CSV table of C-alpha atoms and ligand atoms in Angstrom, one decimal:
chain,number,residue,atom,x,y,z
G,11,MET,CA,24.9,-9.2,-27.5
G,12,SER,CA,24.4,-5.6,-26.5
G,13,ALA,CA,25.0,-4.5,-22.9
G,14,TYR,CA,21.3,-3.8,-22.5
G,15,ASP,CA,20.3,-7.3,-23.7
G,16,GLU,CA,22.8,-8.9,-21.4
G,17,LEU,CA,21.5,-6.8,-18.5
G,18,ALA,CA,17.9,-7.8,-19.4
G,19,ARG,CA,19.0,-11.5,-19.5
G,20,ARG,CA,20.6,-11.2,-16.0
G,21,MET,CA,17.6,-9.3,-14.6
G,22,ARG,CA,15.3,-12.1,-15.9
G,23,GLU,CA,17.3,-14.7,-14.0
G,24,ILE,CA,17.0,-12.6,-10.8
G,25,ALA,CA,13.3,-12.3,-11.4
G,26,LEU,CA,13.0,-16.1,-11.6
G,27,LEU,CA,14.6,-16.4,-8.1
G,28,LYS,CA,12.1,-13.8,-6.8
G,29,HIS,CA,9.3,-15.7,-8.5
G,30,ALA,CA,10.2,-18.7,-6.3
G,31,THR,CA,10.5,-16.4,-3.2
G,32,ALA,CA,7.0,-14.9,-3.8
G,33,LEU,CA,5.4,-18.4,-4.1
G,34,LEU,CA,7.0,-19.5,-0.9
G,35,HIS,CA,5.7,-16.3,0.8
G,36,TRP,CA,2.2,-16.9,-0.5
G,37,ASP,CA,2.3,-20.6,0.6
G,38,GLN,CA,3.5,-19.5,4.1
G,39,GLU,CA,0.5,-17.2,4.5
G,40,THR,CA,-2.2,-19.4,3.0
G,41,ALA,CA,-1.3,-23.1,3.3
G,42,MET,CA,1.9,-24.0,5.1
G,43,PRO,CA,1.6,-26.3,8.1
G,44,GLU,CA,2.7,-25.0,11.4
G,45,LYS,CA,5.9,-27.1,11.5
G,46,GLY,CA,7.1,-25.8,8.2
G,47,GLY,CA,8.1,-22.4,9.5
G,48,ALA,CA,11.7,-22.7,10.5
G,49,ARG,CA,13.0,-24.3,7.3
G,50,ARG,CA,10.8,-22.0,5.2
G,51,ALA,CA,12.5,-19.0,6.8
G,52,GLU,CA,15.9,-20.5,5.9
G,53,ALA,CA,14.8,-21.2,2.3
G,54,LEU,CA,13.5,-17.6,1.9
G,55,ALA,CA,16.8,-16.2,3.4
G,56,GLU,CA,18.8,-18.3,1.0
G,57,LEU,CA,16.9,-17.3,-2.1
G,58,THR,CA,16.9,-13.6,-1.0
G,59,LYS,CA,20.6,-13.7,-0.5
G,60,ARG,CA,21.2,-15.2,-4.0
G,61,ALA,CA,19.0,-12.6,-5.6
G,62,HIS,CA,20.9,-9.9,-3.8
G,63,GLU,CA,24.3,-11.2,-4.7
G,64,ALA,CA,23.3,-11.6,-8.4
G,65,PHE,CA,22.2,-8.0,-8.5
G,66,ALA,CA,25.0,-6.4,-6.5
G,67,ASP,CA,27.5,-8.1,-8.8
G,68,GLU,CA,30.1,-5.7,-10.3
G,69,ARG,CA,29.3,-6.9,-13.8
G,70,ILE,CA,25.8,-5.4,-13.4
G,71,GLY,CA,27.5,-2.0,-12.7
G,72,GLU,CA,29.6,-2.4,-15.9
G,73,LEU,CA,26.6,-3.3,-18.0
G,74,LEU,CA,24.6,-0.4,-16.6
G,75,GLU,CA,27.5,1.9,-17.5
G,76,ALA,CA,27.8,0.5,-21.0
G,77,ALA,CA,24.1,0.3,-21.7
G,78,ALA,CA,23.6,4.0,-20.8
G,79,SER,CA,25.4,5.1,-23.9
G,80,GLU,CA,24.1,2.5,-26.4
G,81,PRO,CA,22.1,4.2,-29.2
G,82,ALA,CA,19.3,1.6,-28.9
G,83,VAL,CA,18.8,2.7,-25.3
G,84,LEU,CA,19.2,6.4,-25.9
G,85,ASP,CA,16.6,6.3,-28.7
G,86,ASP,CA,14.0,4.3,-26.7
G,87,GLU,CA,12.3,6.0,-23.8
G,88,ALA,CA,11.3,2.7,-22.1
G,89,LYS,CA,14.8,1.2,-22.3
G,90,ALA,CA,16.4,4.5,-21.1
G,91,ALA,CA,14.0,4.4,-18.1
G,92,ASP,CA,15.0,0.8,-17.4
G,93,VAL,CA,18.6,1.7,-17.3
G,94,ARG,CA,18.0,4.9,-15.2
G,95,GLU,CA,15.9,3.1,-12.6
G,96,LEU,CA,18.1,0.0,-12.4
G,97,ARG,CA,21.0,2.2,-11.8
G,98,ARG,CA,19.1,3.9,-8.8
G,99,ASP,CA,18.4,0.4,-7.4
G,100,TYR,CA,21.9,-0.8,-8.0
G,101,GLU,CA,23.6,2.2,-6.4
G,102,ARG,CA,21.4,1.9,-3.3
G,103,GLU,CA,22.2,-1.8,-3.0
G,104,ARG,CA,25.9,-1.2,-3.3
G,105,LYS,CA,25.9,1.5,-0.7
G,106,LEU,CA,24.6,-0.8,2.0
G,107,PRO,CA,27.4,-2.8,3.7
G,108,ALA,CA,26.6,-6.5,3.9
G,109,ALA,CA,27.3,-6.5,7.7
G,110,LEU,CA,24.7,-3.8,8.2
G,111,VAL,CA,22.1,-5.7,6.0
G,112,ALA,CA,22.7,-8.8,8.0
G,113,GLU,CA,22.5,-7.0,11.4
G,114,PHE,CA,19.3,-5.3,10.3
G,115,ALA,CA,17.8,-8.6,9.3
G,116,GLU,CA,18.7,-10.2,12.6
G,117,GLN,CA,17.5,-7.3,14.8
G,118,ARG,CA,14.3,-7.1,12.8
G,119,SER,CA,13.5,-10.7,13.4
G,120,LEU,CA,14.1,-10.3,17.2
G,121,ALA,CA,12.1,-7.1,17.3
G,122,GLN,CA,9.2,-8.6,15.5
G,123,GLN,CA,9.0,-11.5,17.9
G,124,ALA,CA,9.3,-9.1,20.8
G,125,TRP,CA,6.6,-6.9,19.3
G,126,VAL,CA,4.1,-9.8,19.1
G,127,LYS,CA,4.6,-10.6,22.8
G,128,ALA,CA,4.7,-6.9,23.9
G,129,ARG,CA,1.5,-6.2,22.0
G,130,ALA,CA,-0.3,-9.2,23.5
G,131,ALA,CA,0.7,-8.1,27.0
G,132,SER,CA,0.3,-4.4,26.1
G,133,ASP,CA,3.8,-3.9,27.5
G,134,PHE,CA,5.6,-1.1,25.6
G,135,ALA,CA,8.6,-1.2,27.9
G,136,ALA,CA,9.4,-4.7,26.6
G,137,PHE,CA,9.4,-3.5,23.0
G,138,ALA,CA,11.2,-0.1,23.6
G,139,PRO,CA,14.8,-1.3,23.5
G,140,HIS,CA,14.1,-3.1,20.2
G,141,LEU,CA,12.6,0.0,18.7
G,142,GLU,CA,15.6,2.0,19.9
G,143,THR,CA,17.9,-0.4,18.2
G,144,LEU,CA,15.9,-0.4,14.9
G,145,ILE,CA,15.8,3.4,14.8
G,146,GLY,CA,19.6,3.4,15.3
G,147,LEU,CA,20.0,0.9,12.4
G,148,ALA,CA,17.6,2.8,10.2
G,149,ARG,CA,19.6,5.9,10.8
G,150,ARG,CA,22.8,4.1,9.9
G,151,GLN,CA,21.1,2.8,6.8
G,152,ALA,CA,20.0,6.3,5.9
G,153,GLU,CA,23.6,7.6,6.5
G,154,CYS,CA,25.0,5.0,4.1
G,155,LEU,CA,22.4,5.9,1.4
G,156,GLY,CA,23.0,9.6,2.0
G,157,ALA,CA,20.5,12.4,2.5
G,158,PRO,CA,19.4,13.9,-0.8
G,159,GLU,CA,20.8,17.3,-1.6
G,160,ASP,CA,17.5,19.0,-1.1
G,161,GLY,CA,16.5,17.0,2.0
G,162,GLU,CA,17.3,15.4,5.3
G,163,LEU,CA,18.4,12.0,6.4
G,164,TRP,CA,14.9,10.4,6.8
G,165,ASP,CA,14.3,11.3,3.1
G,166,ALA,CA,16.8,8.6,2.1
G,167,LEU,CA,14.3,6.0,3.5
G,168,LEU,CA,11.2,7.7,2.1
G,169,ASP,CA,13.0,7.7,-1.2
G,170,ILE,CA,13.0,3.9,-1.3
G,171,HIS,CA,9.2,3.8,-1.3
G,172,GLU,CA,8.3,7.2,-2.9
G,173,PRO,CA,11.2,8.4,-5.1
G,174,GLY,CA,11.6,12.2,-5.2
G,175,LEU,CA,9.3,13.1,-2.2
G,176,ARG,CA,10.7,14.9,0.8
G,177,ALA,CA,9.8,15.1,4.5
G,178,ARG,CA,9.5,18.9,4.2
G,179,SER,CA,6.8,18.8,1.5
G,180,LEU,CA,5.0,16.0,3.3
G,181,GLU,CA,4.8,18.1,6.5
G,182,SER,CA,3.1,20.9,4.7
G,183,LEU,CA,0.9,18.4,2.8
G,184,PHE,CA,-0.3,16.7,6.1
G,185,ALA,CA,-0.8,20.1,7.8
G,186,ARG,CA,-3.2,21.1,5.0
G,187,LEU,CA,-4.9,17.7,4.9
G,188,VAL,CA,-5.5,17.6,8.7
G,189,ALA,CA,-6.8,21.2,8.7
G,190,GLY,CA,-9.4,20.2,6.1
G,191,LEU,CA,-10.3,16.9,7.7
G,192,ARG,CA,-11.0,18.2,11.2
G,193,PRO,CA,-14.2,20.1,10.4
G,194,LEU,CA,-15.4,17.3,8.1
G,195,VAL,CA,-15.0,14.7,10.8
G,196,GLU,CA,-16.8,17.1,13.2
G,197,SER,CA,-19.8,17.7,10.9
G,198,GLN,CA,-20.1,14.1,9.7
G,199,ARG,CA,-19.5,11.9,12.8
G,200,GLY,CA,-22.5,9.8,13.7
G,201,ARG,CA,-24.6,11.0,10.7
G,202,ARG,CA,-24.8,7.6,9.2
G,203,ARG,CA,-25.0,4.2,10.8
G,204,ASN,CA,-24.4,0.5,9.8
G,205,GLU,CA,-27.6,-0.5,8.2
G,206,LEU,CA,-26.4,-4.1,7.9
G,207,ALA,CA,-25.8,-4.6,11.6
G,208,GLY,CA,-27.0,-7.9,12.7
G,209,LEU,CA,-27.2,-9.4,9.2
G,210,GLU,CA,-25.3,-12.6,8.7
G,211,LEU,CA,-24.2,-14.2,5.4
G,212,PRO,CA,-22.6,-17.7,5.4
G,213,ILE,CA,-19.0,-17.6,4.3
G,214,PRO,CA,-19.5,-19.7,1.1
G,215,ALA,CA,-22.1,-17.2,-0.1
G,216,GLN,CA,-19.7,-14.3,0.7
G,217,GLU,CA,-16.9,-16.0,-1.1
G,218,ALA,CA,-19.1,-16.5,-4.2
G,219,LEU,CA,-20.1,-12.8,-4.1
G,220,CYS,CA,-16.4,-11.7,-3.7
G,221,ARG,CA,-15.5,-13.7,-6.8
G,222,ARG,CA,-18.4,-12.2,-8.8
G,223,VAL,CA,-17.4,-8.7,-7.8
G,224,ALA,CA,-13.7,-9.2,-8.5
G,225,THR,CA,-14.5,-10.7,-11.9
G,226,ALA,CA,-16.8,-7.8,-12.8
G,227,LEU,CA,-14.1,-5.3,-11.9
G,228,GLY,CA,-11.8,-7.0,-14.4
G,229,TYR,CA,-9.7,-9.3,-12.3
G,230,ASP,CA,-8.6,-12.3,-14.5
G,231,PHE,CA,-9.1,-15.5,-12.6
G,232,ALA,CA,-7.1,-17.4,-15.3
G,233,ALA,CA,-4.2,-15.3,-14.1
G,234,GLY,CA,-4.9,-15.3,-10.4
G,235,ARG,CA,-6.8,-16.8,-7.5
G,236,LEU,CA,-8.6,-15.8,-4.3
G,237,ASP,CA,-7.7,-17.4,-1.0
G,238,ARG,CA,-8.2,-16.7,2.7
G,239,SER,CA,-5.6,-15.3,5.0
G,240,ALA,CA,-5.6,-13.5,8.4
G,241,HIS,CA,-4.4,-10.3,6.8
G,242,PRO,CA,-5.6,-9.7,3.2
G,243,PHE,CA,-2.7,-9.3,0.7
G,244,THR,CA,-1.8,-9.4,-3.0
G,245,ILE,CA,1.3,-11.2,-4.3
G,246,ALA,CA,2.4,-11.1,-7.9
G,247,LEU,CA,4.7,-13.7,-9.4
G,248,HIS,CA,4.3,-12.1,-12.9
G,249,PRO,CA,1.3,-10.5,-14.7
G,250,GLY,CA,0.0,-14.0,-15.5
G,251,ASP,CA,-0.1,-15.1,-11.9
G,252,VAL,CA,-1.3,-12.5,-9.4
G,253,ARG,CA,-2.9,-13.9,-6.3
G,254,ILE,CA,-5.2,-12.2,-3.8
G,255,THR,CA,-6.5,-13.1,-0.4
G,256,THR,CA,-9.4,-11.8,1.8
G,257,ARG,CA,-10.9,-12.6,5.2
G,258,TYR,CA,-14.5,-13.5,6.1
G,259,ARG,CA,-16.7,-12.8,9.1
G,260,GLU,CA,-20.3,-14.1,8.9
G,261,ASP,CA,-21.7,-10.9,10.5
G,262,ASP,CA,-19.8,-8.4,8.3
G,263,VAL,CA,-20.1,-9.0,4.6
G,264,LEU,CA,-18.9,-5.5,3.8
G,265,ASP,CA,-15.5,-6.3,5.5
G,266,ALA,CA,-14.9,-9.2,3.1
G,267,LEU,CA,-16.1,-7.2,0.1
G,268,GLY,CA,-14.1,-4.1,1.0
G,269,SER,CA,-10.9,-6.1,1.4
G,270,THR,CA,-11.5,-8.0,-1.8
G,271,ILE,CA,-12.1,-4.9,-3.8
G,272,HIS,CA,-9.0,-3.3,-2.3
G,273,GLU,CA,-6.8,-6.3,-3.1
G,274,THR,CA,-8.4,-6.6,-6.6
G,275,GLY,CA,-7.2,-3.0,-7.2
G,276,HIS,CA,-3.6,-4.0,-6.4
G,277,ALA,CA,-4.0,-7.1,-8.5
G,278,LEU,CA,-5.4,-5.3,-11.5
G,279,TYR,CA,-2.3,-3.1,-11.5
G,280,GLU,CA,0.0,-6.1,-11.4
G,281,GLN,CA,-2.0,-8.0,-14.1
G,282,GLY,CA,-1.9,-4.9,-16.3
G,283,LEU,CA,1.9,-4.2,-16.0
G,284,PRO,CA,4.0,-5.1,-19.1
G,285,ASP,CA,5.5,-8.6,-18.9
G,286,ALA,CA,9.2,-7.7,-18.6
G,287,PRO,CA,10.8,-9.9,-16.0
G,288,GLY,CA,13.1,-8.0,-13.7
G,289,LEU,CA,12.9,-4.7,-15.7
G,290,PRO,CA,11.5,-1.5,-14.2
G,291,ARG,CA,9.1,-1.1,-17.2
G,292,GLY,CA,7.3,-4.1,-15.8
G,293,GLU,CA,7.2,-2.8,-12.2
G,294,ALA,CA,4.9,-0.5,-10.2
G,295,ALA,CA,5.8,3.2,-10.2
G,296,SER,CA,6.0,3.4,-6.3
G,297,THR,CA,4.4,2.1,-3.2
G,298,GLY,CA,2.1,5.2,-3.1
G,299,ILE,CA,0.9,4.7,-6.7
G,300,HIS,CA,0.3,1.0,-5.9
G,301,GLU,CA,-1.9,2.0,-3.0
G,302,SER,CA,-3.7,4.5,-5.2
G,303,GLN,CA,-4.9,1.6,-7.4
G,304,SER,CA,-6.3,-0.3,-4.5
G,305,ARG,CA,-7.9,2.8,-2.9
G,306,LEU,CA,-9.5,4.0,-6.1
G,307,TRP,CA,-11.4,0.7,-6.6
G,308,GLU,CA,-12.2,0.4,-2.9
G,309,ASN,CA,-13.2,4.0,-2.1
G,310,GLN,CA,-13.9,6.1,-5.2
G,311,VAL,CA,-15.7,3.2,-7.0
G,312,GLY,CA,-16.7,0.7,-4.2
G,313,ARG,CA,-18.1,3.2,-1.8
G,314,SER,CA,-19.9,5.3,-4.4
G,315,LEU,CA,-23.7,5.4,-4.7
G,316,PRO,CA,-23.7,4.2,-8.4
G,317,PHE,CA,-21.7,1.1,-7.3
G,318,GLN,CA,-24.4,0.4,-4.6
G,319,ARG,CA,-27.1,0.4,-7.3
G,320,TRP,CA,-25.2,-2.4,-9.0
G,321,LEU,CA,-24.3,-4.3,-5.8
G,322,ALA,CA,-27.6,-4.2,-3.8
G,323,PRO,CA,-29.5,-6.7,-6.0
G,324,LEU,CA,-26.4,-9.1,-6.0
G,325,LEU,CA,-26.3,-8.9,-2.2
G,326,ARG,CA,-30.1,-9.5,-1.9
G,327,GLU,CA,-29.8,-12.5,-4.2
G,328,ALA,CA,-26.9,-13.9,-2.1
G,329,GLY,CA,-28.5,-13.1,1.3
G,330,GLY,CA,-32.1,-14.1,0.7
G,331,PRO,CA,-35.0,-12.7,2.7
G,332,ALA,CA,-32.9,-11.3,5.6
G,333,PHE,CA,-31.3,-8.9,3.2
G,334,ALA,CA,-34.6,-7.8,1.5
G,335,GLY,CA,-34.4,-4.3,3.1
G,336,VAL,CA,-30.8,-3.7,1.8
G,337,GLY,CA,-30.9,-1.1,-1.0
G,338,PRO,CA,-28.4,1.3,-2.4
G,339,ASP,CA,-29.0,3.9,0.3
G,340,GLU,CA,-28.5,1.4,3.1
G,341,LEU,CA,-25.3,0.2,1.5
G,342,PHE,CA,-24.1,3.8,0.9
G,343,ALA,CA,-24.7,4.8,4.5
G,344,SER,CA,-23.0,1.7,5.9
G,345,TRP,CA,-19.8,2.2,3.8
G,346,ASN,CA,-19.6,5.9,4.5
G,347,ARG,CA,-19.9,6.2,8.2
G,348,VAL,CA,-17.6,8.6,9.9
G,349,GLU,CA,-16.5,7.5,13.3
G,350,PRO,CA,-13.2,8.4,15.0
G,351,SER,CA,-11.6,5.2,16.4
G,352,LEU,CA,-8.4,3.9,17.9
G,353,ILE,CA,-7.4,1.3,15.3
G,354,ARG,CA,-6.0,2.3,11.9
G,355,VAL,CA,-7.0,-0.8,10.0
G,356,GLU,CA,-10.6,-0.4,11.1
G,357,ALA,CA,-10.8,3.3,10.3
G,358,ASP,CA,-13.3,4.8,7.8
G,359,GLU,CA,-12.2,6.6,4.7
G,360,THR,CA,-12.4,10.1,6.3
G,361,THR,CA,-10.6,9.5,9.6
G,362,TYR,CA,-8.0,7.1,8.1
G,363,ASN,CA,-5.5,9.8,7.1
G,364,LEU,CA,-5.6,11.2,10.6
G,365,HIS,CA,-4.2,7.9,11.8
G,366,ILE,CA,-1.4,8.2,9.3
G,367,ALA,CA,-0.7,11.8,10.2
G,368,VAL,CA,-0.1,10.8,13.8
G,369,ARG,CA,2.4,8.1,12.7
G,370,PHE,CA,4.2,10.3,10.3
G,371,GLU,CA,4.7,13.1,12.8
G,372,LEU,CA,5.9,10.8,15.5
G,373,GLU,CA,8.2,8.7,13.3
G,374,LEU,CA,9.9,11.9,12.1
G,375,ALA,CA,10.3,13.1,15.7
G,376,LEU,CA,11.7,9.8,16.8
G,377,PHE,CA,14.1,9.7,13.8
G,378,ARG,CA,15.2,13.3,14.2
G,379,GLY,CA,16.0,12.6,17.9
G,380,GLU,CA,13.3,15.1,19.0
G,381,LEU,CA,11.3,12.4,20.8
G,382,PRO,CA,12.8,9.8,23.1
G,383,VAL,CA,11.5,6.3,22.5
G,384,ALA,CA,10.3,6.1,26.2
G,385,GLU,CA,8.0,9.0,25.6
G,386,LEU,CA,6.3,7.5,22.5
G,387,PRO,CA,3.2,6.1,24.3
G,388,ALA,CA,2.4,9.5,25.9
G,389,ALA,CA,3.0,11.4,22.7
G,390,TRP,CA,0.9,8.9,20.8
G,391,ASN,CA,-2.1,9.2,23.1
G,392,ALA,CA,-1.9,13.0,23.1
G,393,ARG,CA,-2.0,13.1,19.3
G,394,TYR,CA,-5.0,10.8,19.2
G,395,ARG,CA,-6.8,13.0,21.7
G,396,ASP,CA,-6.0,16.0,19.6
G,397,PHE,CA,-6.5,14.6,16.1
G,398,LEU,CA,-9.3,12.1,16.7
G,399,GLY,CA,-10.8,13.0,20.1
G,400,VAL,CA,-10.2,9.4,21.3
G,401,GLU,CA,-7.6,8.1,23.6
G,402,PRO,CA,-6.3,4.5,23.9
G,403,GLU,CA,-6.6,2.8,27.3
G,404,SER,CA,-3.7,0.5,26.6
G,405,ASP,CA,-0.6,0.6,24.3
G,406,ARG,CA,-2.0,-2.5,22.5
G,407,ASP,CA,-4.7,-0.2,21.1
G,408,GLY,CA,-2.1,2.6,20.9
G,409,CYS,CA,1.5,2.7,19.7
G,410,LEU,CA,1.9,-1.1,19.6
G,411,GLN,CA,-1.0,-1.7,17.2
G,412,ASP,CA,1.0,-1.7,13.9
G,413,ILE,CA,3.7,-4.2,12.8
G,414,HIS,CA,5.6,-1.7,10.6
G,415,TRP,CA,8.2,-0.3,12.9
G,416,SER,CA,9.0,-3.7,14.3
G,417,LEU,CA,9.8,-4.7,10.7
G,418,GLY,CA,12.2,-1.8,10.5
G,419,LEU,CA,9.9,-0.1,7.9
G,420,PHE,CA,10.5,3.6,8.2
G,421,GLY,CA,9.5,6.1,5.6
G,422,TYR,CA,6.6,3.8,4.7
G,423,PHE,CA,3.4,5.0,6.6
G,424,PRO,CA,3.0,8.2,4.5
G,425,THR,CA,2.5,6.0,1.4
G,426,TYR,CA,-1.0,5.0,2.6
G,427,THR,CA,-2.1,8.7,2.6
G,428,LEU,CA,-0.3,9.3,-0.7
G,429,GLY,CA,-2.3,6.4,-2.2
G,430,ASN,CA,-5.5,8.2,-1.0
G,431,LEU,CA,-4.5,11.5,-2.5
G,432,TYR,CA,-3.2,10.1,-5.8
G,433,ALA,CA,-6.5,8.1,-6.1
G,434,ALA,CA,-8.6,11.2,-5.7
G,435,GLN,CA,-6.6,13.0,-8.4
G,436,ILE,CA,-6.6,10.1,-10.8
G,437,TRP,CA,-10.4,9.7,-10.2
G,438,GLU,CA,-11.0,13.4,-11.0
G,439,ALA,CA,-9.1,13.0,-14.3
G,440,LEU,CA,-11.0,9.8,-15.0
G,441,ARG,CA,-14.4,11.4,-14.5
G,442,ALA,CA,-13.5,14.2,-16.8
G,443,ALA,CA,-12.4,11.7,-19.5
G,444,GLU,CA,-15.5,9.5,-19.0
G,445,PRO,CA,-18.6,11.7,-18.6
G,446,GLU,CA,-21.0,8.7,-18.5
G,447,LEU,CA,-19.1,6.9,-15.7
G,448,ASP,CA,-21.9,6.9,-13.1
G,449,ALA,CA,-24.3,5.1,-15.5
G,450,ALA,CA,-21.6,2.6,-16.5
G,451,VAL,CA,-20.8,1.7,-12.8
G,452,ALA,CA,-24.5,1.4,-11.9
G,453,GLY,CA,-24.9,-1.0,-14.8
G,454,GLY,CA,-21.9,-3.1,-13.7
G,455,ASP,CA,-19.7,-1.9,-16.6
G,456,PHE,CA,-16.2,-1.2,-15.1
G,457,ALA,CA,-14.3,-1.4,-18.4
G,458,PRO,CA,-14.1,2.4,-18.8
G,459,ILE,CA,-12.3,2.7,-15.4
G,460,LEU,CA,-10.0,-0.2,-16.0
G,461,GLY,CA,-9.2,1.0,-19.6
G,462,PHE,CA,-8.2,4.4,-18.3
G,463,LEU,CA,-6.0,3.0,-15.6
G,464,ARG,CA,-4.4,0.5,-17.9
G,465,ARG,CA,-3.6,3.2,-20.5
G,466,GLU,CA,-2.5,6.0,-18.1
G,467,ILE,CA,-0.8,4.1,-15.3
G,468,HIS,CA,-0.4,0.3,-15.7
G,469,ALA,CA,1.1,0.2,-19.1
G,470,LEU,CA,3.8,2.7,-18.1
G,471,GLY,CA,5.4,0.6,-15.3
G,472,ARG,CA,8.1,2.6,-13.6
G,473,ARG,CA,8.9,4.9,-16.6
G,474,TYR,CA,8.1,8.1,-14.6
G,475,PRO,CA,8.8,9.0,-11.0
G,476,PRO,CA,5.5,9.0,-9.1
G,477,GLY,CA,5.3,12.8,-8.8
G,478,GLU,CA,5.6,13.2,-12.5
G,479,LEU,CA,3.2,10.3,-13.2
G,480,CYS,CA,0.7,12.2,-11.0
G,481,ARG,CA,1.1,15.4,-13.0
G,482,ARG,CA,0.8,13.6,-16.3
G,483,VAL,CA,-2.4,11.8,-15.4
G,484,SER,CA,-4.1,14.6,-13.4
G,485,GLY,CA,-2.5,17.7,-14.8
G,486,GLN,CA,-1.3,18.9,-11.4
G,487,ALA,CA,1.1,18.1,-8.6
G,488,LEU,CA,-0.1,16.3,-5.5
G,489,ASP,CA,-2.6,18.5,-3.7
G,490,PRO,CA,-4.6,17.4,-0.7
G,491,GLU,CA,-7.4,19.8,-1.7
G,492,VAL,CA,-8.5,17.4,-4.5
G,493,PHE,CA,-9.0,14.6,-1.9
G,494,LEU,CA,-10.9,16.9,0.4
G,495,ARG,CA,-13.1,18.1,-2.4
G,496,TYR,CA,-14.0,14.6,-3.3
G,497,LEU,CA,-14.8,13.6,0.3
G,498,ARG,CA,-16.9,16.7,0.9
G,499,ALA,CA,-18.9,16.2,-2.3
G,500,LYS,CA,-19.7,12.6,-1.3
G,501,LEU,CA,-20.4,13.1,2.4
G,502,GLU,CA,-22.2,16.4,2.4
G,503,THR,CA,-25.0,15.1,0.2
E,23,ZN,ZN1,-3.1,-1.8,0.0
């Protein structure tokens, strides 16, 4: 057996452990009874440990070394990329001492519990020591991984989610993005209102509509399912089993639809990846590229006027006489309101990236030691006043609102904005390739969109780093101007 084949066999075994882990996670979020929690955490920890040990095994290192020079690998771009990417993952795994990984896991669990309480009580002081500890551990983690030659320590964490990107280029990217968004928010705020306010749709009808929309976009229910959870998510066991969830509120059908379309976008990516268990060719290119797939369907497609032409009759059919006045224009206005607000997850498409800009700037300052943890709430509120013109009255609606830092997730927030920017560039390329797109969307034909994404992105897995994938698809490097151009064209009509 060749080294590459043995490597693939071992990666398949690890993927099967992760298959079980993913199913336990899905069950925990959707179906598990309350008393199941403690043992479930133990089961998840055990499976995760086994998968880690199997991958960090020295034999994997030897196989990677041997496979890299095999002719069958050198002659095959996909196999060569598998070996290159697995090596990156392997070296990262080996650089982290087991004691640090265990300490991080323990502190994370404590911090998350403290965050839940601190948030409920809006008591930042109770969470601050945990945040301090996690930042210290994240810094040690970054030191073990090592700063890239062309970057700084924080980049080692960013590199986990968005390989190749650096804080320095993100800073200039956000500066240009914020400068472009400010005047747009100023001119658009309050121009449109929620035309569906006061309209209620029973949850079974919403669910049927969500299924109909997901199916029309191309989601394969024979390889997935739609359930309910407090926070919508997508979980992929393999391309033949990709599950999504959404949430319902009787008085806000657009919330359920928007969440469903977003998760469907993630799921279409997972259903379209090559079936190669444990190998990078069967994995997403990056967190930012993954988010671009959900945002493109949610925003570029789902909030467009042609889409409302298709959706409006379906909604009237589902909602009966109360929805008789809901046409494409009413839907378009409701989806595209611009209203600065305090809470990221409720933000509109235009102000959303300002929420991320605040988090990026403050996280970097915390990590670089330029901002003491105790001063985070004041700095947060000042940025919100400056960027969005609103100021939280409590830390619950301010710096305690997101779970990410309590999970030790640093270098992650920017991937949301990257997803929005990649989506705009992919969309521009897609529109150039498919001139009749608006008519197709208005007629409920989404195959040209899915076909393009399958061909240009899904089928390639992790073959190219995200920056290169972006250049290949859109013909240019990441540039916030493309996103701003798209937003202006839509909002200034
Ligand atoms: Zn997402």
